[in-house]
Amino acid sequence: MSRNAVTTGATVAGFNELLGIQLCGYENGVYRLELAVGQQHLHGAGSVHGGVFLALLDTVMSRSVQSDSPRVSLAPTMQLSGNFFRPLARGRIYAEGRVINRSRKTVVAEGKLFDAQHRLLAQGGAIFLVTERKPLA
C-alpha cells in the first residue's frame, strides 16, 4: 500500500488508550485521529481540558511525522505550542496533522482540531527530533 493511502495498522496503547484516541490513518500527507468526548475529558467548568487538546495535537503531529517517512524510528517532541479558539463540551474532536518542514535531524509539524461542524477548536505546532532506522546491510 502506498504512503498516500495508509489506513492504519498502528495500535493505541498507554496514554493514548487512556484518553480514548481513535487512529484514522494517513492519507495524502495528512494524519487523522478522533476522540469521542467523555466526562473524563472535561474540567470543572464543563469543557474539554486544554491538556486534552494539547495531547491530541501532540499525538496527531507525531503520527504525521512517523507516517511521512517510513525510515523514522523515533520522533520525540522537542517543542510543543498550541492556541485554543473555542471550547467544546460534548461530541467528537477531529484532529489533523501534517509535516511542514524537514531537516536532517528535526521535523516541524502543524496540527488542527475541529468539531463535528468543522469549526476550528485549536491549532498547534511542534518540533520533533528524528531518529531514522538504519538500512539493513
PDB file of C-alpha atoms in Angstrom:
ATOM      1  CA  MET A   1       0.000   0.000   0.000  1.00  0.00           C
ATOM      2  CA  SER A   2       1.363   3.448  -0.848  1.00  0.00           C
ATOM      3  CA  ARG A   3       2.080   6.073   1.764  1.00  0.00           C
ATOM      4  CA  ASN A   4      -0.731   8.109   0.232  1.00  0.00           C
ATOM      5  CA  ALA A   5      -3.365   5.620   1.364  1.00  0.00           C
ATOM      6  CA  VAL A   6      -2.335   4.137   4.679  1.00  0.00           C
ATOM      7  CA  THR A   7      -5.410   3.373   6.763  1.00  0.00           C
ATOM      8  CA  THR A   8      -3.524   2.461   9.936  1.00  0.00           C
ATOM      9  CA  GLY A   9      -2.035  -0.644  11.338  1.00  0.00           C
ATOM     10  CA  ALA A  10      -0.926   1.272  14.392  1.00  0.00           C
ATOM     11  CA  THR A  11      -2.249   0.378  17.776  1.00  0.00           C
ATOM     12  CA  VAL A  12      -3.336   2.681  20.546  1.00  0.00           C
ATOM     13  CA  ALA A  13      -1.715   1.962  23.894  1.00  0.00           C
ATOM     14  CA  GLY A  14      -0.763   3.646  27.133  1.00  0.00           C
ATOM     15  CA  PHE A  15      -1.728   7.291  27.489  1.00  0.00           C
ATOM     16  CA  ASN A  16      -3.479   7.455  24.106  1.00  0.00           C
ATOM     17  CA  GLU A  17      -5.587   4.432  25.019  1.00  0.00           C
ATOM     18  CA  LEU A  18      -6.435   6.048  28.345  1.00  0.00           C
ATOM     19  CA  LEU A  19      -7.664   9.171  26.530  1.00  0.00           C
ATOM     20  CA  GLY A  20      -9.717   7.079  24.085  1.00  0.00           C
ATOM     21  CA  ILE A  21      -7.977   8.224  20.909  1.00  0.00           C
ATOM     22  CA  GLN A  22      -9.032   6.513  17.682  1.00  0.00           C
ATOM     23  CA  LEU A  23      -6.394   6.457  14.936  1.00  0.00           C
ATOM     24  CA  CYS A  24      -7.907   7.068  11.497  1.00  0.00           C
ATOM     25  CA  GLY A  25      -4.745   6.898   9.407  1.00  0.00           C
ATOM     26  CA  TYR A  26      -2.549   8.774   6.984  1.00  0.00           C
ATOM     27  CA  GLU A  27      -3.570   9.888   3.518  1.00  0.00           C
ATOM     28  CA  ASN A  28      -2.201  12.491   1.106  1.00  0.00           C
ATOM     29  CA  GLY A  29       0.228  13.896   3.657  1.00  0.00           C
ATOM     30  CA  VAL A  30      -2.326  14.282   6.473  1.00  0.00           C
ATOM     31  CA  TYR A  31      -2.656  12.069   9.554  1.00  0.00           C
ATOM     32  CA  ARG A  32      -6.117  11.962  11.171  1.00  0.00           C
ATOM     33  CA  LEU A  33      -7.426  10.835  14.517  1.00  0.00           C
ATOM     34  CA  GLU A  34     -10.615  11.271  16.529  1.00  0.00           C
ATOM     35  CA  LEU A  35     -11.773  11.436  20.110  1.00  0.00           C
ATOM     36  CA  ALA A  36     -15.292  10.949  21.443  1.00  0.00           C
ATOM     37  CA  VAL A  37     -15.546  13.480  24.264  1.00  0.00           C
ATOM     38  CA  GLY A  38     -16.475  11.950  27.599  1.00  0.00           C
ATOM     39  CA  GLN A  39     -16.939  13.211  31.137  1.00  0.00           C
ATOM     40  CA  GLN A  40     -13.329  12.245  31.910  1.00  0.00           C
ATOM     41  CA  HIS A  41     -12.070  14.837  29.375  1.00  0.00           C
ATOM     42  CA  LEU A  42     -13.831  17.815  30.982  1.00  0.00           C
ATOM     43  CA  HIS A  43     -12.528  20.328  33.511  1.00  0.00           C
ATOM     44  CA  GLY A  44     -14.601  21.799  36.352  1.00  0.00           C
ATOM     45  CA  ALA A  45     -16.315  24.346  34.089  1.00  0.00           C
ATOM     46  CA  GLY A  46     -17.643  21.577  31.836  1.00  0.00           C
ATOM     47  CA  SER A  47     -15.471  21.949  28.709  1.00  0.00           C
ATOM     48  CA  VAL A  48     -12.678  19.764  27.360  1.00  0.00           C
ATOM     49  CA  HIS A  49      -9.491  20.395  29.347  1.00  0.00           C
ATOM     50  CA  GLY A  50      -6.719  22.203  27.465  1.00  0.00           C
ATOM     51  CA  GLY A  51      -4.356  19.358  28.313  1.00  0.00           C
ATOM     52  CA  VAL A  52      -6.564  17.027  26.264  1.00  0.00           C
ATOM     53  CA  PHE A  53      -6.381  19.444  23.312  1.00  0.00           C
ATOM     54  CA  LEU A  54      -2.571  19.572  23.598  1.00  0.00           C
ATOM     55  CA  ALA A  55      -2.311  15.788  23.903  1.00  0.00           C
ATOM     56  CA  LEU A  56      -4.390  15.355  20.734  1.00  0.00           C
ATOM     57  CA  LEU A  57      -2.272  17.905  18.875  1.00  0.00           C
ATOM     58  CA  ASP A  58       0.974  16.267  20.005  1.00  0.00           C
ATOM     59  CA  THR A  59      -0.266  12.807  19.054  1.00  0.00           C
ATOM     60  CA  VAL A  60      -1.593  13.727  15.615  1.00  0.00           C
ATOM     61  CA  MET A  61       1.554  15.699  14.740  1.00  0.00           C
ATOM     62  CA  SER A  62       3.830  12.898  15.968  1.00  0.00           C
ATOM     63  CA  ARG A  63       1.890  10.333  13.939  1.00  0.00           C
ATOM     64  CA  SER A  64       2.162  12.563  10.857  1.00  0.00           C
ATOM     65  CA  VAL A  65       5.950  12.721  11.295  1.00  0.00           C
ATOM     66  CA  GLN A  66       6.228   8.951  11.650  1.00  0.00           C
ATOM     67  CA  SER A  67       3.882   8.326   8.686  1.00  0.00           C
ATOM     68  CA  ASP A  68       5.534  10.885   6.419  1.00  0.00           C
ATOM     69  CA  SER A  69       8.817   8.998   6.417  1.00  0.00           C
ATOM     70  CA  PRO A  70       8.882   5.212   6.712  1.00  0.00           C
ATOM     71  CA  ARG A  71      12.509   5.423   7.897  1.00  0.00           C
ATOM     72  CA  VAL A  72      11.628   7.319  11.100  1.00  0.00           C
ATOM     73  CA  SER A  73      12.002   5.011  14.085  1.00  0.00           C
ATOM     74  CA  LEU A  74      11.659   7.573  16.876  1.00  0.00           C
ATOM     75  CA  ALA A  75      10.461  11.181  16.932  1.00  0.00           C
ATOM     76  CA  PRO A  76      10.227  12.634  20.452  1.00  0.00           C
ATOM     77  CA  THR A  77       8.669  16.075  20.821  1.00  0.00           C
ATOM     78  CA  MET A  78      11.243  18.802  21.454  1.00  0.00           C
ATOM     79  CA  GLN A  79       8.846  21.750  21.477  1.00  0.00           C
ATOM     80  CA  LEU A  80       5.045  21.969  21.527  1.00  0.00           C
ATOM     81  CA  SER A  81       2.783  25.004  21.326  1.00  0.00           C
ATOM     82  CA  GLY A  82      -0.934  25.412  20.967  1.00  0.00           C
ATOM     83  CA  ASN A  83      -3.633  28.022  20.590  1.00  0.00           C
ATOM     84  CA  PHE A  84      -7.193  27.446  21.762  1.00  0.00           C
ATOM     85  CA  PHE A  85     -10.055  29.108  19.889  1.00  0.00           C
ATOM     86  CA  ARG A  86     -13.334  27.659  21.171  1.00  0.00           C
ATOM     87  CA  PRO A  87     -14.448  25.318  23.939  1.00  0.00           C
ATOM     88  CA  LEU A  88     -16.179  22.000  23.402  1.00  0.00           C
ATOM     89  CA  ALA A  89     -18.293  20.142  25.960  1.00  0.00           C
ATOM     90  CA  ARG A  90     -19.613  17.145  24.004  1.00  0.00           C
ATOM     91  CA  GLY A  91     -19.366  15.386  20.679  1.00  0.00           C
ATOM     92  CA  ARG A  92     -16.284  14.368  18.738  1.00  0.00           C
ATOM     93  CA  ILE A  93     -12.959  16.056  18.162  1.00  0.00           C
ATOM     94  CA  TYR A  94     -11.328  15.511  14.768  1.00  0.00           C
ATOM     95  CA  ALA A  95      -7.573  16.066  14.548  1.00  0.00           C
ATOM     96  CA  GLU A  96      -5.350  16.553  11.507  1.00  0.00           C
ATOM     97  CA  GLY A  97      -1.554  16.741  11.450  1.00  0.00           C
ATOM     98  CA  ARG A  98       0.968  17.320   8.686  1.00  0.00           C
ATOM     99  CA  VAL A  99       4.693  17.823   8.254  1.00  0.00           C
ATOM    100  CA  ILE A 100       5.574  21.327   7.117  1.00  0.00           C
ATOM    101  CA  ASN A 101       9.402  21.201   7.173  1.00  0.00           C
ATOM    102  CA  ARG A 102      12.051  18.529   7.454  1.00  0.00           C
ATOM    103  CA  SER A 103      15.772  18.805   8.089  1.00  0.00           C
ATOM    104  CA  ARG A 104      18.370  16.115   8.745  1.00  0.00           C
ATOM    105  CA  LYS A 105      17.617  15.823  12.478  1.00  0.00           C
ATOM    106  CA  THR A 106      14.351  17.688  13.085  1.00  0.00           C
ATOM    107  CA  VAL A 107      10.864  17.848  11.662  1.00  0.00           C
ATOM    108  CA  VAL A 108       8.344  20.675  12.105  1.00  0.00           C
ATOM    109  CA  ALA A 109       4.666  19.728  12.034  1.00  0.00           C
ATOM    110  CA  GLU A 110       1.341  21.503  12.428  1.00  0.00           C
ATOM    111  CA  GLY A 111      -1.900  20.204  13.828  1.00  0.00           C
ATOM    112  CA  LYS A 112      -5.516  21.334  13.956  1.00  0.00           C
ATOM    113  CA  LEU A 113      -8.533  20.228  15.974  1.00  0.00           C
ATOM    114  CA  PHE A 114     -12.097  20.550  14.672  1.00  0.00           C
ATOM    115  CA  ASP A 115     -15.585  19.855  15.972  1.00  0.00           C
ATOM    116  CA  ALA A 116     -18.289  17.984  14.021  1.00  0.00           C
ATOM    117  CA  GLN A 117     -19.243  21.208  12.194  1.00  0.00           C
ATOM    118  CA  HIS A 118     -15.589  21.591  11.104  1.00  0.00           C
ATOM    119  CA  ARG A 119     -15.099  24.677  13.301  1.00  0.00           C
ATOM    120  CA  LEU A 120     -11.508  25.170  14.388  1.00  0.00           C
ATOM    121  CA  LEU A 121     -11.131  24.375  18.099  1.00  0.00           C
ATOM    122  CA  ALA A 122      -7.341  24.624  18.406  1.00  0.00           C
ATOM    123  CA  GLN A 123      -4.175  24.572  16.377  1.00  0.00           C
ATOM    124  CA  GLY A 124      -0.592  23.911  17.261  1.00  0.00           C
ATOM    125  CA  GLY A 125       2.935  23.378  16.108  1.00  0.00           C
ATOM    126  CA  ALA A 126       5.742  21.133  17.231  1.00  0.00           C
ATOM    127  CA  ILE A 127       9.365  20.326  16.549  1.00  0.00           C
ATOM    128  CA  PHE A 128      10.403  16.668  16.683  1.00  0.00           C
ATOM    129  CA  LEU A 129      13.892  15.160  16.977  1.00  0.00           C
ATOM    130  CA  VAL A 130      14.103  12.435  14.353  1.00  0.00           C
ATOM    131  CA  THR A 131      15.990   9.166  14.600  1.00  0.00           C
ATOM    132  CA  GLU A 132      15.922   7.129  11.419  1.00  0.00           C
ATOM    133  CA  ARG A 133      16.115   3.373  11.046  1.00  0.00           C
ATOM    134  CA  LYS A 134      19.426   2.109   9.787  1.00  0.00           C
ATOM    135  CA  PRO A 135      19.187   0.248   6.478  1.00  0.00           C
ATOM    136  CA  LEU A 136      19.816  -3.475   6.723  1.00  0.00           C
ATOM    137  CA  ALA A 137      23.170  -4.492   5.253  1.00  0.00           C
TER     138      ALA A 137
END
